[in-house]
């Protein structure tokens, strides 16, 4: 089987890249390890930057997001029992974010792909990448007991942190940077109305908490927990009781609890692989970088990579120019590292680090006081949160 681009991974990166290549008439296939239902079952991101919503519209899959997405022009920081609103719209000259779950983004992309009957090989096993230094790289896999090999001109590694793409790069050719945080996030999804119409990021003596949502009837909550926290330790009641202890009295009063429809512990890490291109293989999204979710950057970084990669491939195939391909990695990494910095900073500011001692705690409190009292500091937070512009 031959094609122009083989995309490995049918998460948001792979599906969005496929949608943009299809729109430009570029031949491609997607090879995905899991089933479509499994991919849809993962509960992940919730906040979309304007760059992401614009790209979904450009890809022709933005209609439901524009109809059902919740536009948010601010969020609250809660510390020392008081909430402080960060007015994103006022501080950034009109920029906002959209709350629309990654699951729904993936669903919209999948449905559009299915309607166009574009080739997508789910449940592909033993996916392997070959010949990335040559002119005709290949992706092989086993599906339904049949061995298949796809010959292509480029491979887009959109297969996430645990995927095969980054692992296929010779160790001598890649440098990785990593920081693992000493805690995780215990997340709950429940069909209860959100405690507030905007997100609440809380730094409390008991640890971090985040009140988010998916709609006016579906809420998403997180609390900082030990990284190896056994899920069975957390009944729904135990979670709600702990969350209440991390909220201000007003929010505690308004909190509506109910049965969880999803509950999971996510480890937190910062990770970057450099470069993001190896011959005919490009890495995009979580395959190349991971951020702690505090800054809501993971999915939005992935869409930025896809914007750059789709432009580079379209320029190569349609205009026969290679500038985009040559600059793909440096363009992405410039944006990636700024988002890594912001995500690390916001995580360091909002979580409890017992190992940093009383001095570290006082410094954190002073930074929070400065942040909410300074237009310059709040503007810096706001412009990073809504997303830095694409270069
Ligand atoms: P993904 O990991 O989403 O998709 C990769 C795809 O490749 C998957 O479908 C996988 O099955 C497939 N794959 C893997 N190996 C393969 C192989 N060998 N062959 C073929 N296919 C293979 N971001 C936020 O902004 N906010 C959040 O709150 C947030 N929460 C998160 C919680 C968790 C538990 C995790 C893990 C991530 C979270 N993220 C969050 C980040 C997340 O949203 C990612 O940024 C986003 O999924 C990136 O999308 P992809 O790059 O497509 O990678
Ligand atoms: C979410 O709704 O899942 C979410 C929102 C904001 C974050 C992280 C996660 O910073």
XYZ file of C-alpha atoms and ligand atoms in Angstrom:
454
model
C 0.000 0.000 0.000
C 1.382 3.485 -0.865
C 0.419 6.951 0.326
C 2.000 10.393 0.714
C 1.788 10.683 4.534
C 1.313 7.937 7.124
C 0.009 9.279 10.449
C 0.657 7.080 13.495
C -1.941 7.727 16.195
C -5.629 8.756 16.022
C -5.752 11.054 19.031
C -6.452 14.765 18.492
C -3.031 15.379 16.858
C -3.345 12.601 14.290
C -7.006 13.199 13.517
C -6.565 16.978 13.172
C -3.525 16.553 10.915
C -5.523 14.097 8.807
C -8.398 16.568 8.492
C -6.095 19.379 7.335
C -4.220 17.137 4.844
C -7.515 15.820 3.471
C -8.753 19.391 2.958
C -5.582 20.099 0.934
C -6.045 16.919 -1.101
C -2.965 15.201 0.288
C -3.131 11.396 0.344
C -2.699 9.968 3.858
C -3.717 7.136 6.180
C -3.954 6.923 9.978
C -2.772 3.851 11.902
C -4.090 3.607 15.493
C -3.268 0.961 18.097
C -6.543 1.139 19.998
C -10.205 0.891 18.976
C -12.147 4.073 18.197
C -14.288 3.521 21.313
C -11.174 3.200 23.479
C -9.782 6.483 22.121
C -13.120 8.192 22.767
C -13.236 6.774 26.292
C -10.174 8.702 27.455
C -11.057 11.766 29.549
C -8.405 14.416 29.060
C -8.240 18.132 28.288
C -10.970 20.665 28.787
C -9.749 24.143 27.808
C -9.131 25.229 24.183
C -7.069 28.277 23.199
C -8.189 30.494 20.307
C -5.404 28.933 18.184
C -7.060 25.544 18.671
C -10.649 26.662 18.082
C -9.568 28.553 14.933
C -7.800 25.434 13.649
C -10.833 23.214 14.292
C -12.963 25.666 12.281
C -10.289 25.734 9.518
C -10.366 21.921 9.460
C -14.133 21.999 9.008
C -14.953 20.415 12.384
C -15.678 23.483 14.501
C -19.459 23.765 14.136
C -20.530 21.838 17.298
C -17.670 23.338 19.322
C -18.851 26.835 18.343
C -22.432 25.875 19.297
C -21.795 23.946 22.501
C -18.397 25.211 23.677
C -18.468 27.513 26.721
C -16.584 30.793 26.166
C -14.732 31.741 29.339
C -13.276 35.235 29.787
C -11.812 34.666 33.222
C -11.088 32.224 36.027
C -10.619 32.390 39.813
C -7.480 31.825 41.870
C -8.355 30.679 45.385
C -5.780 30.942 48.173
C -5.901 31.803 51.889
C -9.700 31.319 51.700
C -10.281 34.133 49.191
C -11.004 33.998 45.474
C -9.350 36.450 43.062
C -10.637 36.694 39.491
C -8.167 36.787 36.603
C -10.021 38.773 33.923
C -8.593 37.186 30.772
C -10.561 39.363 28.346
C -9.598 42.680 29.994
C -5.958 41.708 30.619
C -5.327 40.418 27.075
C -7.276 42.994 25.091
C -10.180 40.667 24.319
C -8.792 37.122 24.232
C -10.740 34.253 25.815
C -10.666 30.446 26.046
C -13.332 27.875 25.199
C -14.281 25.025 27.529
C -15.028 22.019 25.306
C -13.786 18.560 26.264
C -11.039 16.840 24.278
C -13.377 13.853 24.027
C -15.793 16.015 22.025
C -12.984 17.384 19.833
C -11.946 13.802 19.110
C -15.547 12.784 18.427
C -16.063 15.653 15.968
C -12.811 14.787 14.161
C -13.660 11.075 14.039
C -17.175 11.702 12.684
C -15.892 14.060 9.986
C -13.235 11.510 9.009
C -15.813 8.717 8.841
C -18.143 10.864 6.710
C -15.296 11.392 4.230
C -14.493 7.661 4.382
C -10.810 8.422 4.935
C -8.597 5.377 5.609
C -8.112 4.816 9.341
C -6.721 1.511 10.618
C -7.832 1.042 14.232
C -6.658 -1.848 16.433
C -3.349 -2.057 14.573
C -0.872 -4.201 16.498
C 2.934 -4.309 16.453
C 3.132 -0.961 14.663
C 6.709 -0.400 13.536
C 8.475 2.423 11.687
C 11.190 1.784 9.091
C 13.551 3.745 6.824
C 13.061 7.256 8.218
C 16.475 8.285 6.795
C 15.523 7.191 3.272
C 13.072 8.637 0.732
C 10.411 5.923 1.150
C 9.868 5.253 4.850
C 7.431 2.527 5.812
C 4.976 1.744 8.621
C 4.181 -1.911 9.218
C 1.508 -3.370 11.469
C -0.642 -6.460 12.039
C -4.418 -6.135 11.928
C -7.019 -8.855 11.944
C -4.216 -11.377 11.646
C -2.895 -9.766 8.442
C 0.547 -8.166 8.197
C 0.383 -4.813 6.356
C 3.100 -2.460 5.166
C 2.476 1.136 4.121
C 5.072 2.887 1.979
C 4.960 6.687 2.188
C 6.964 9.896 1.741
C 6.591 11.138 5.321
C 5.534 9.704 8.692
C 3.777 11.882 11.293
C 4.381 10.461 14.771
C 1.185 11.518 16.559
C 1.168 8.538 18.918
C 1.552 10.209 22.282
C 4.082 9.871 25.071
C 4.053 6.065 25.091
C 3.968 5.673 21.321
C 6.375 3.914 18.976
C 7.467 6.957 16.945
C 9.865 8.595 19.402
C 11.129 5.144 20.368
C 12.014 4.533 16.709
C 14.564 7.350 16.686
C 18.187 6.296 17.322
C 19.202 7.398 20.838
C 22.199 9.318 19.448
C 19.852 11.503 17.379
C 17.493 12.647 20.140
C 17.842 14.598 23.394
C 15.134 14.543 26.030
C 14.461 16.852 28.961
C 12.244 15.734 31.847
C 10.959 16.795 35.245
C 8.648 14.464 37.199
C 6.491 16.131 39.873
C 6.155 14.566 43.347
C 2.356 14.305 43.123
C -0.500 13.418 40.760
C -4.001 14.659 39.989
C -7.006 12.620 41.080
C -9.724 13.567 38.598
C -13.486 12.974 38.745
C -16.064 13.503 36.018
C -19.687 13.725 37.216
C -23.044 14.712 35.763
C -23.609 17.520 38.258
C -23.791 21.264 37.579
C -20.454 23.079 37.969
C -19.812 24.771 41.310
C -19.103 28.058 39.501
C -19.617 29.408 35.957
C -15.821 29.756 35.612
C -12.859 27.570 36.606
C -11.444 27.774 40.127
C -7.739 26.996 40.668
C -7.144 26.506 44.414
C -3.902 26.470 46.426
C -4.815 25.314 49.957
C -3.020 23.853 52.984
C -4.389 20.444 51.945
C -3.097 20.812 48.394
C -4.189 21.934 44.950
C -7.742 21.602 43.623
C -9.305 22.538 40.299
C -13.004 23.006 39.607
C -13.685 22.706 35.891
C -16.542 21.580 33.693
C -17.622 20.092 30.366
C -21.094 21.707 30.160
C -23.766 23.312 32.391
C -24.647 19.812 33.617
C -21.297 17.997 33.623
C -18.378 18.890 35.934
C -14.702 17.936 36.042
C -12.825 18.192 39.343
C -9.226 17.458 40.314
C -7.336 17.321 43.599
C -3.583 17.026 44.119
C -2.768 13.564 45.498
C 0.298 11.367 46.116
C 1.614 10.151 42.759
C 1.092 6.468 43.619
C -2.347 7.008 45.138
C -4.435 3.795 44.897
C -7.731 4.674 43.220
C -9.629 2.260 45.452
C -8.772 4.512 48.399
C -11.051 7.164 46.928
C -14.765 6.466 47.144
C -16.942 9.173 45.611
C -17.860 10.406 49.098
C -14.192 10.553 50.117
C -13.425 12.617 47.010
C -16.293 15.072 47.542
C -15.433 15.449 51.253
C -11.797 16.247 50.404
C -12.744 18.638 47.606
C -15.059 20.544 49.980
C -12.141 20.999 52.402
C -10.189 22.688 49.579
C -12.938 25.158 48.594
C -13.991 28.551 49.991
C -17.237 28.622 52.046
C -19.331 29.978 49.146
C -18.191 27.261 46.761
C -18.515 24.609 49.471
C -22.149 25.602 49.924
C -22.880 25.522 46.190
C -21.061 22.270 45.409
C -23.418 19.652 43.963
C -22.068 16.136 44.387
C -23.082 12.932 42.658
C -21.805 9.590 41.337
C -18.565 9.749 39.367
C -18.742 8.591 35.741
C -14.942 8.586 35.483
C -12.257 8.633 38.151
C -8.493 8.418 37.523
C -5.084 9.446 38.813
C -2.752 11.163 36.310
C 0.959 11.566 37.007
C 2.429 15.019 36.285
C 5.575 15.533 34.263
C 7.296 18.085 32.055
C 8.965 16.479 29.049
C 10.449 17.631 25.746
C 12.197 15.647 22.998
C 14.508 17.555 20.667
C 14.499 17.856 17.729
C 10.969 17.020 16.507
C 12.045 15.898 13.037
C 14.240 12.952 12.061
C 14.609 12.591 8.297
C 11.144 11.639 7.039
C 9.652 11.271 10.549
C 8.008 14.210 12.344
C 6.868 14.110 15.982
C 3.773 16.108 16.969
C 1.811 16.522 20.211
C 2.427 14.320 23.207
C 4.840 12.170 21.176
C 7.265 15.093 21.465
C 6.293 16.911 24.670
C 4.277 16.666 27.876
C 3.235 19.444 30.252
C 1.604 19.233 33.696
C -2.108 19.980 32.964
C -2.218 22.967 35.352
C -1.862 25.461 32.514
C -4.246 23.577 30.168
C -1.525 23.534 27.486
C -1.180 19.862 26.454
C -3.841 19.681 23.790
C -3.222 23.281 22.698
C 0.480 22.616 22.118
C -0.456 19.562 20.072
C -2.713 21.626 17.801
C 0.052 24.211 17.339
C 2.422 21.464 16.162
C -0.254 20.183 13.791
C -0.771 23.666 12.350
C 2.959 23.955 11.580
C 3.255 20.382 10.266
C 0.190 20.591 8.027
C 1.469 23.871 6.538
C 4.915 22.346 5.957
C 3.553 19.216 4.247
C 1.079 21.180 2.117
C 3.882 23.530 1.057
C 6.055 20.487 0.148
C 3.457 18.577 -1.849
C 1.584 21.479 -3.441
C 4.244 24.206 -3.845
C 7.267 21.846 -4.030
C 9.061 23.947 -1.367
C 10.873 22.557 1.688
C 11.247 25.609 3.940
C 8.381 24.596 6.218
C 9.734 21.116 6.653
C 13.223 22.433 7.365
C 11.946 24.826 10.043
C 9.203 22.618 11.533
C 11.135 21.524 14.606
C 12.551 24.925 15.554
C 9.170 26.640 15.023
C 7.427 24.104 17.291
C 10.089 24.026 19.990
C 10.106 27.819 20.353
C 6.392 27.645 21.300
C 6.730 24.378 23.220
C 9.386 25.659 25.630
C 7.388 28.819 26.429
C 4.387 26.638 27.285
C 6.623 24.271 29.286
C 7.857 27.249 31.267
C 4.336 28.549 31.953
C 3.004 25.096 32.887
C 5.944 24.500 35.248
C 5.542 27.987 36.791
C 1.763 27.659 37.302
C 2.194 24.142 38.723
C 4.919 25.371 41.098
C 2.694 28.268 42.195
C -0.518 26.340 42.804
C 0.584 23.023 44.337
C 1.925 22.198 47.795
C 5.566 21.054 47.905
C 6.232 19.945 51.509
C 9.895 19.403 50.632
C 10.303 23.155 49.944
C 9.851 23.861 53.683
C 8.416 26.919 55.465
C 10.549 29.352 53.473
C 9.333 27.876 50.199
C 5.757 28.151 51.427
C 6.202 31.828 52.331
C 7.720 32.546 48.927
C 4.736 30.853 47.238
C 2.299 32.950 49.296
C 4.205 36.135 48.479
C 4.116 35.300 44.761
C 0.355 34.736 44.901
C -0.171 38.028 46.761
C 2.030 39.855 44.226
C 0.281 38.158 41.290
C -3.247 39.250 42.204
C -2.060 42.739 43.211
C -0.099 43.518 40.055
C -1.635 44.236 36.649
C 1.702 43.383 35.042
C 1.920 40.002 36.780
C -1.747 39.153 36.130
C -1.322 40.171 32.485
C 1.588 37.776 32.148
C -0.520 34.961 33.607
C -3.472 35.851 31.390
C -1.535 36.087 28.111
C 0.083 32.717 28.714
C -3.210 31.109 29.746
C -5.112 32.255 26.614
C -2.136 31.048 24.560
C 0.820 32.824 22.986
C 0.364 33.647 19.294
C 1.713 31.292 16.624
C 4.911 32.656 15.069
P -2.682 11.260 22.541
O -1.898 10.503 23.583
O -3.986 11.871 22.908
O -2.999 10.295 21.299
C -2.013 9.398 20.822
C -2.742 8.271 20.099
O -1.746 7.380 19.577
C -3.618 7.456 21.044
O -4.892 7.270 20.476
C -2.865 6.132 21.189
O -3.726 5.035 21.351
C -2.138 6.057 19.865
N -0.935 5.210 19.922
C -0.060 5.070 20.948
N 0.917 4.198 20.597
C 0.652 3.793 19.319
C 1.295 2.918 18.412
N 2.407 2.263 18.752
N 0.755 2.731 17.192
C -0.382 3.400 16.821
N -1.053 4.256 17.650
C -0.516 4.431 18.884
N -4.118 18.433 28.398
C -4.774 19.560 28.726
O -4.631 20.570 28.016
N -5.617 19.600 29.831
C -5.815 18.480 30.610
O -6.572 18.507 31.582
C -5.156 17.278 30.290
N -5.367 16.142 31.038
C -4.669 14.989 30.714
C -4.842 13.799 31.461
C -4.132 12.634 31.136
C -4.314 11.356 31.955
C -3.234 12.636 30.045
C -2.411 11.399 29.713
C -3.062 13.813 29.300
C -3.790 14.981 29.621
N -3.659 16.154 28.877
C -4.314 17.301 29.175
C -2.826 16.186 27.736
C -3.608 15.581 26.597
O -4.807 16.284 26.404
C -2.703 15.612 25.392
O -2.048 16.860 25.257
C -3.418 15.264 24.114
O -4.077 14.046 24.298
C -2.357 15.192 23.018
O -2.924 14.586 21.943
P -2.046 13.612 21.023
O -0.742 14.246 20.731
O -2.946 13.225 19.905
O -1.688 12.341 21.943
C -10.166 20.164 32.501
O -11.304 20.666 32.416
O -9.955 18.940 32.348
C -8.986 21.059 32.789
C -9.163 22.440 32.753
C -8.073 23.273 33.019
C -6.845 22.712 33.326
C -6.669 21.312 33.355
C -7.749 20.491 33.082
O -5.792 23.523 33.600
